[in-house]
Amino acid sequence: MQPAQRESVEQVADIAIVGAGAAGLFAAIWAGRTLRQLGLSGASESASRHPRIIALDGARKLGAKILVAGGGRCNVTHHAVDESAYAGSSRNAIRNVLRAFPVARTVEFFAELGVQLKREETGKLFPTTDDAHTVLDALLAECSRVHAELRHPWRVHRIERLGESGEPSTDGNAPRFLIHAAPDSGHPPLQARTLILATGGMALPKSGSDGAGYAFARGLGHTITPLVTPALVPITLDPACFLRELSGVTLPASLTLLSGSGKKLVSFTNSTLLTHFGLSGPGPLDISRYWLEQANADPACRLVMNFLPAMNVESLDAALVEARSMTMLRVFDRPATALPERLVRAACAHAGIDPASTGANLSRTARRALATAICALELPATGSRGYTFAEVTAGGVPLSELRLDSMASRVTPGLHIIGEICDVDGRIGGFNFQWAWASGYLAGVAAARAAIDALGLTEHRPRV
Ligand SMILES: Cc1cc2nc3c(=O)[nH]c(=O)nc-3n(C[C@H](O)[C@H](O)[C@H](O)COP(=O)(O)OP(=O)(O)OC[C@H]3O[C@@H](n4cnc5c(N)ncnc54)[C@H](O)[C@@H]3O)c2cc1C
């Protein structure tokens, strides 16, 4: 950039955050809190030394995902979070970040903001109000209290790295990034010394998280994993699959992913919803990213469903042998083998059996066919419902490219990358927000410390 152009830039931030979703808001709050401990936030008196935090977001209304989360109740976190609930980058790396801001701190943080959380039977934590607005309002109020400015709609179009080709700067506080809105937006570019990239992934693109951040990360020297796919996403089944006729049936079931060579890779047992397109509900959502990832590399992999997770083909076959005088409808009405009648009739039809037949009437082949349809049904999965219906994105910036104590880039000085844009995705249950909180906390604190250092206030560094 030419010096004349640079002079026309009016807007300056010490810390710019691109994306004010869960991770970006958390980073803004913790940067603000860290500065406040020194009286260095925007409200303090020595105006020349105020590090300025500005979070930009393209959305007209902030917090779309916080508001839709958990069916509008916002599943803020889970009572037992550890790295085993996540996939993507190495579990060790994920653990290091999660440990910096454990669940107890999330609970304490929200309590300080007046948001009490309650734990449900599943281990999920929700606000006691059962209203996601409580969570979003508290986060926005805290941003305001710590003088983190939120600017929106301010969609970032391009991010330029400064000082690469121009004259070397002797100013330790010189800006390193120039953030541009679209040329017709009317927003002048924003200079920043520290940049926190928190643009999310591609799930629910109408919320504003449409993957633009991946291009920014690449432009700033990072890689994106070769595979980026929807995760926590409903799975589509071949139109001929009999399960598609059972829309509305919900039951606990287990889903197992087998490699093309038959090796068991992962299994989830949880509530499953049969729909007109295929499968939804927690079990299918949890396994979706593993199946999509495996199917990409190993098209012969298989998804197998068991509608009676406590049984297998052999034990169900034995139960059918034992039920000599009972009809199939009666067998699957008993507690140990209870299934919805619609499913029983459809499974019998699939196996070529009259549901009014008794155990004694069935040939061994017929019994095995029915037991397989119920306990080891190979699913003709065809794909997913895509980002529009996904809760999260698998893939992104590998954690190996970031310093895990600050989420700082190992490639580009002054850059931090947090939240869903990272190659980390969690299971259903509050794990994805916990990742956003933990990574946002680390980047916010580190960015504030860097701002303090850049302003020559190192001796006053707060302990947070
Ligand atoms: C329907 C649904 C329900 C969910 N429920 C839960 C739940 O109950 N519990 C849970 O833990 N997780 C849940 N999740 C996942 C969770 O919402 C995300 O993992 C989390 O919001 C990610 O936070 P983030 O800040 O990284 O990204 P996001 O929340 O996606 O925020 C990114 C922000 O960046 C902005 N942005 C993107 N590009 C630009 C740009 N170019 N310029 C300016 N701004 C930009 C976007 O407008 C957005 O505000 C749910 C997700 C969905 C879709």
PDB file of C-alpha atoms in Angstrom, residues 2 4 14 25 42 71 104 108 139 173 204 216 305 312 359 384 402 426 433 446 458:
ATOM      1  CA  GLN A   2       1.198   3.560  -0.782  1.00  0.00           C
ATOM      2  CA  ALA A   4      -0.790   8.378   0.855  1.00  0.00           C
ATOM      3  CA  ASP A  14      -5.276  -2.216  19.104  1.00  0.00           C
ATOM      4  CA  LEU A  25     -17.625 -12.075  22.008  1.00  0.00           C
ATOM      5  CA  GLY A  42     -11.790   2.854  26.878  1.00  0.00           C
ATOM      6  CA  GLY A  71     -33.785 -25.167  20.505  1.00  0.00           C
ATOM      7  CA  ALA A 104     -16.316 -24.642  36.313  1.00  0.00           C
ATOM      8  CA  GLU A 108     -18.632 -19.038  37.375  1.00  0.00           C
ATOM      9  CA  LEU A 139     -22.490 -11.319  26.808  1.00  0.00           C
ATOM     10  CA  ASN A 173       2.844  -0.400  18.264  1.00  0.00           C
ATOM     11  CA  LEU A 204     -26.110 -22.258   9.193  1.00  0.00           C
ATOM     12  CA  PHE A 216      -8.756 -14.849   5.339  1.00  0.00           C
ATOM     13  CA  MET A 305     -28.068 -49.380  12.832  1.00  0.00           C
ATOM     14  CA  ASN A 312     -27.391 -58.298  18.710  1.00  0.00           C
ATOM     15  CA  GLY A 359     -41.713 -67.623  16.135  1.00  0.00           C
ATOM     16  CA  SER A 384     -25.997 -35.222   4.514  1.00  0.00           C
ATOM     17  CA  LEU A 402      -1.407 -22.230  16.610  1.00  0.00           C
ATOM     18  CA  GLY A 426     -17.490 -31.408  19.338  1.00  0.00           C
ATOM     19  CA  PHE A 433     -19.707 -23.584  22.835  1.00  0.00           C
ATOM     20  CA  ALA A 446      -3.167 -12.890  25.193  1.00  0.00           C
ATOM     21  CA  THR A 458       4.710  -4.341  30.628  1.00  0.00           C
TER      22      THR A 458
END
